């Protein structure tokens, strides 16, 4: 009985380790990758990143969600405005969004910033 418990524990540990080995390398290629959160298969995964980027234009929307249907919280003030992001997410449509915390919080579409899509 004890052998079964040890084997089950080792199997679960190996599965957790194997699941976490590919994503950090991918996150590292994006910049300063720290961790990856698990999500059901019908949702995307947030990759923890951190960095600075700039707005490509004045007036681009920063939204309440990582979707174009999210309400506009604020708009970029000018071309080249510094924006700090701390997460990146791909929505179900395959669009990449950055989660900002400076100068204010919100989600901005990758096509509106200098950071890569």
Short mmCIF file of N, CA and C in Angstrom, two decimals, residues 26-106:
data_model
loop_
_atom_site.label_atom_id
_atom_site.label_comp_id
_atom_site.label_asym_id
_atom_site.label_seq_id
_atom_site.Cartn_x
_atom_site.Cartn_y
_atom_site.Cartn_z
N UNK A 26 9.54 29.77 -22.93
CA UNK A 26 8.81 30.62 -23.85
C UNK A 26 8.68 32.01 -23.26
N UNK A 27 8.37 32.11 -21.99
CA UNK A 27 8.23 33.41 -21.33
C UNK A 27 9.56 34.15 -21.34
N UNK A 28 10.66 33.43 -21.16
CA UNK A 28 11.97 34.07 -21.15
C UNK A 28 12.28 34.67 -22.50
N UNK A 29 11.82 34.04 -23.56
CA UNK A 29 12.07 34.60 -24.88
C UNK A 29 11.26 35.86 -25.12
N UNK A 30 10.19 36.04 -24.36
CA UNK A 30 9.38 37.24 -24.47
C UNK A 30 10.00 38.41 -23.72
N UNK A 31 10.85 38.14 -22.77
CA UNK A 31 11.41 39.18 -21.93
C UNK A 31 11.76 38.57 -20.60
N UNK A 32 11.32 39.20 -19.53
CA UNK A 32 11.64 38.71 -18.19
C UNK A 32 10.52 37.80 -17.71
N UNK A 33 10.44 36.58 -18.19
CA UNK A 33 9.37 35.66 -17.82
C UNK A 33 9.56 35.15 -16.41
N UNK A 34 8.47 35.12 -15.66
CA UNK A 34 8.58 34.69 -14.28
C UNK A 34 7.79 33.42 -14.02
N UNK A 35 6.55 33.36 -14.48
CA UNK A 35 5.75 32.19 -14.21
C UNK A 35 4.61 32.09 -15.20
N UNK A 36 3.95 30.96 -15.17
CA UNK A 36 2.81 30.73 -16.05
C UNK A 36 1.68 30.18 -15.20
N UNK A 37 0.47 30.69 -15.42
CA UNK A 37 -0.67 30.16 -14.68
C UNK A 37 -1.40 29.17 -15.55
N UNK A 38 -1.93 28.13 -14.95
CA UNK A 38 -2.67 27.12 -15.69
C UNK A 38 -4.08 27.62 -15.95
N UNK A 39 -4.66 27.19 -17.06
CA UNK A 39 -6.02 27.55 -17.40
C UNK A 39 -6.66 26.37 -18.11
N UNK A 40 -7.99 26.26 -18.06
CA UNK A 40 -8.65 25.20 -18.80
C UNK A 40 -8.32 25.32 -20.28
N UNK A 41 -8.46 24.22 -21.01
CA UNK A 41 -8.04 24.20 -22.41
C UNK A 41 -8.84 25.16 -23.29
N UNK A 42 -10.04 25.58 -22.86
CA UNK A 42 -10.82 26.50 -23.68
C UNK A 42 -10.47 27.96 -23.41
N UNK A 43 -9.50 28.21 -22.54
CA UNK A 43 -9.05 29.57 -22.25
C UNK A 43 -7.57 29.68 -22.53
N UNK A 44 -7.13 30.91 -22.71
CA UNK A 44 -5.71 31.11 -22.97
C UNK A 44 -4.93 31.17 -21.67
N UNK A 45 -3.63 31.20 -21.80
CA UNK A 45 -2.74 31.22 -20.65
C UNK A 45 -2.11 32.60 -20.54
N UNK A 46 -2.05 33.12 -19.34
CA UNK A 46 -1.34 34.38 -19.12
C UNK A 46 0.12 34.05 -18.85
N UNK A 47 1.00 34.71 -19.57
CA UNK A 47 2.42 34.56 -19.33
C UNK A 47 2.87 35.79 -18.55
N UNK A 48 3.45 35.57 -17.39
CA UNK A 48 3.90 36.69 -16.58
C UNK A 48 5.13 37.30 -17.22
N UNK A 49 5.03 38.56 -17.57
CA UNK A 49 6.12 39.30 -18.18
C UNK A 49 6.19 40.65 -17.50
N UNK A 50 7.20 41.36 -17.79
CA UNK A 50 7.29 42.71 -17.26
C UNK A 50 8.17 43.52 -18.19
N UNK A 51 7.75 44.72 -18.48
CA UNK A 51 8.57 45.54 -19.33
C UNK A 51 7.93 46.87 -19.67
N UNK A 52 8.68 47.67 -20.36
CA UNK A 52 8.22 48.97 -20.83
C UNK A 52 8.05 48.92 -22.33
N UNK A 53 7.06 49.62 -22.81
CA UNK A 53 6.84 49.78 -24.23
C UNK A 53 6.33 51.19 -24.46
N UNK A 54 6.08 51.55 -25.69
CA UNK A 54 5.55 52.87 -25.99
C UNK A 54 4.32 52.76 -26.86
N UNK A 55 3.46 53.75 -26.75
CA UNK A 55 2.26 53.82 -27.58
C UNK A 55 2.67 54.23 -28.99
N UNK A 56 2.05 53.61 -29.99
CA UNK A 56 2.37 53.93 -31.37
C UNK A 56 1.64 55.18 -31.86
N UNK A 57 0.48 55.46 -31.25
CA UNK A 57 -0.33 56.59 -31.68
C UNK A 57 -1.00 57.25 -30.47
N UNK A 58 -1.50 58.41 -30.68
CA UNK A 58 -2.31 59.09 -29.67
C UNK A 58 -3.75 58.61 -29.80
N UNK A 59 -4.43 58.41 -28.69
CA UNK A 59 -5.85 58.08 -28.70
C UNK A 59 -6.21 56.62 -28.82
N UNK A 60 -5.24 55.72 -28.80
CA UNK A 60 -5.57 54.29 -28.85
C UNK A 60 -6.21 53.86 -27.53
N UNK A 61 -7.24 53.01 -27.61
CA UNK A 61 -7.98 52.66 -26.39
C UNK A 61 -7.25 51.66 -25.48
N UNK A 62 -7.39 51.88 -24.20
CA UNK A 62 -6.97 50.93 -23.17
C UNK A 62 -8.27 50.44 -22.55
N UNK A 63 -8.48 49.14 -22.58
CA UNK A 63 -9.79 48.58 -22.26
C UNK A 63 -9.83 47.86 -20.91
N UNK A 64 -11.04 47.54 -20.49
CA UNK A 64 -11.27 46.86 -19.20
C UNK A 64 -11.00 45.36 -19.29
N UNK A 65 -10.99 44.80 -20.48
CA UNK A 65 -10.72 43.38 -20.68
C UNK A 65 -9.78 43.21 -21.87
N UNK A 66 -9.29 42.00 -22.08
CA UNK A 66 -8.39 41.70 -23.19
C UNK A 66 -9.20 41.31 -24.43
N UNK A 67 -10.14 42.19 -24.78
CA UNK A 67 -10.99 41.98 -25.93
C UNK A 67 -11.44 43.34 -26.47
N UNK A 68 -11.69 43.42 -27.76
CA UNK A 68 -12.14 44.69 -28.33
C UNK A 68 -13.54 45.06 -27.86
N UNK A 69 -14.24 44.12 -27.25
CA UNK A 69 -15.58 44.43 -26.72
C UNK A 69 -15.52 45.03 -25.31
N UNK A 70 -14.34 45.07 -24.71
CA UNK A 70 -14.20 45.66 -23.38
C UNK A 70 -14.41 47.17 -23.43
N UNK A 71 -14.94 47.71 -22.37
CA UNK A 71 -15.18 49.16 -22.35
C UNK A 71 -13.85 49.92 -22.29
N UNK A 72 -13.84 51.08 -22.90
CA UNK A 72 -12.64 51.91 -22.93
C UNK A 72 -12.49 52.61 -21.58
N UNK A 73 -11.37 52.37 -20.92
CA UNK A 73 -11.09 52.99 -19.63
C UNK A 73 -10.40 54.34 -19.82
N UNK A 74 -9.47 54.38 -20.76
CA UNK A 74 -8.74 55.60 -21.08
C UNK A 74 -8.07 55.42 -22.43
N UNK A 75 -7.48 56.48 -22.96
CA UNK A 75 -6.81 56.42 -24.26
C UNK A 75 -5.38 56.92 -24.11
N UNK A 76 -4.51 56.42 -24.97
CA UNK A 76 -3.12 56.88 -24.92
C UNK A 76 -3.09 58.38 -25.21
N UNK A 77 -2.19 59.07 -24.51
CA UNK A 77 -2.16 60.53 -24.58
C UNK A 77 -1.39 61.05 -25.79
N UNK A 78 -0.33 60.33 -26.21
CA UNK A 78 0.49 60.82 -27.31
C UNK A 78 1.33 59.67 -27.86
N UNK A 79 1.79 59.82 -29.10
CA UNK A 79 2.68 58.83 -29.70
C UNK A 79 3.98 58.80 -28.90
N UNK A 80 4.44 57.61 -28.57
CA UNK A 80 5.66 57.46 -27.79
C UNK A 80 5.45 57.48 -26.28
N UNK A 81 4.19 57.55 -25.85
CA UNK A 81 3.90 57.54 -24.40
C UNK A 81 4.43 56.25 -23.78
N UNK A 82 5.15 56.36 -22.67
CA UNK A 82 5.69 55.19 -21.98
C UNK A 82 4.58 54.43 -21.28
N UNK A 83 4.56 53.12 -21.48
CA UNK A 83 3.56 52.24 -20.88
C UNK A 83 4.29 51.07 -20.22
N UNK A 84 3.92 50.76 -19.00
CA UNK A 84 4.52 49.61 -18.32
C UNK A 84 3.50 48.48 -18.28
N UNK A 85 3.91 47.30 -18.75
CA UNK A 85 3.03 46.13 -18.70
C UNK A 85 3.63 45.08 -17.77
N UNK A 86 2.74 44.25 -17.22
CA UNK A 86 3.19 43.20 -16.31
C UNK A 86 2.63 41.83 -16.66
N UNK A 87 1.79 41.77 -17.68
CA UNK A 87 1.27 40.48 -18.14
C UNK A 87 0.89 40.60 -19.61
N UNK A 88 0.82 39.46 -20.26
CA UNK A 88 0.48 39.38 -21.68
C UNK A 88 -0.48 38.22 -21.83
N UNK A 89 -1.55 38.41 -22.58
CA UNK A 89 -2.54 37.35 -22.73
C UNK A 89 -3.03 37.30 -24.18
N UNK A 90 -3.25 36.08 -24.65
CA UNK A 90 -3.84 35.87 -25.97
C UNK A 90 -5.30 35.48 -25.76
N UNK A 91 -6.22 36.22 -26.36
CA UNK A 91 -7.64 35.91 -26.17
C UNK A 91 -8.07 34.77 -27.10
N UNK A 92 -9.33 34.40 -27.02
CA UNK A 92 -9.83 33.26 -27.79
C UNK A 92 -9.83 33.52 -29.29
N UNK A 93 -9.74 34.78 -29.70
CA UNK A 93 -9.65 35.12 -31.12
C UNK A 93 -8.22 35.08 -31.63
N UNK A 94 -7.26 34.84 -30.71
CA UNK A 94 -5.86 34.79 -31.10
C UNK A 94 -5.15 36.13 -31.05
N UNK A 95 -5.80 37.14 -30.47
CA UNK A 95 -5.20 38.47 -30.38
C UNK A 95 -4.43 38.62 -29.08
N UNK A 96 -3.24 39.21 -29.17
CA UNK A 96 -2.38 39.40 -28.00
C UNK A 96 -2.67 40.77 -27.38
N UNK A 97 -2.82 40.78 -26.05
CA UNK A 97 -3.08 42.00 -25.30
C UNK A 97 -2.07 42.11 -24.17
N UNK A 98 -1.70 43.35 -23.82
CA UNK A 98 -0.80 43.62 -22.71
C UNK A 98 -1.59 44.24 -21.57
N UNK A 99 -1.33 43.76 -20.36
CA UNK A 99 -1.99 44.31 -19.18
C UNK A 99 -1.07 45.38 -18.57
N UNK A 100 -1.55 46.61 -18.56
CA UNK A 100 -0.77 47.75 -18.12
C UNK A 100 -1.01 48.06 -16.64
N UNK A 101 0.01 48.64 -16.02
CA UNK A 101 -0.18 49.19 -14.68
C UNK A 101 0.34 50.61 -14.57
N UNK A 102 0.90 51.13 -15.66
CA UNK A 102 1.37 52.51 -15.64
C UNK A 102 1.29 53.07 -17.06
N UNK A 103 0.79 54.25 -17.26
CA UNK A 103 0.43 55.25 -16.26
C UNK A 103 -0.89 54.94 -15.55
N UNK A 104 -1.69 54.04 -16.12
CA UNK A 104 -2.92 53.59 -15.46
C UNK A 104 -3.16 52.14 -15.83
N UNK A 105 -4.06 51.48 -15.12
CA UNK A 105 -4.35 50.07 -15.36
C UNK A 105 -5.26 49.90 -16.57
N UNK A 106 -5.11 48.78 -17.26
CA UNK A 106 -6.00 48.40 -18.35
C UNK A 106 -5.30 47.46 -19.32
#
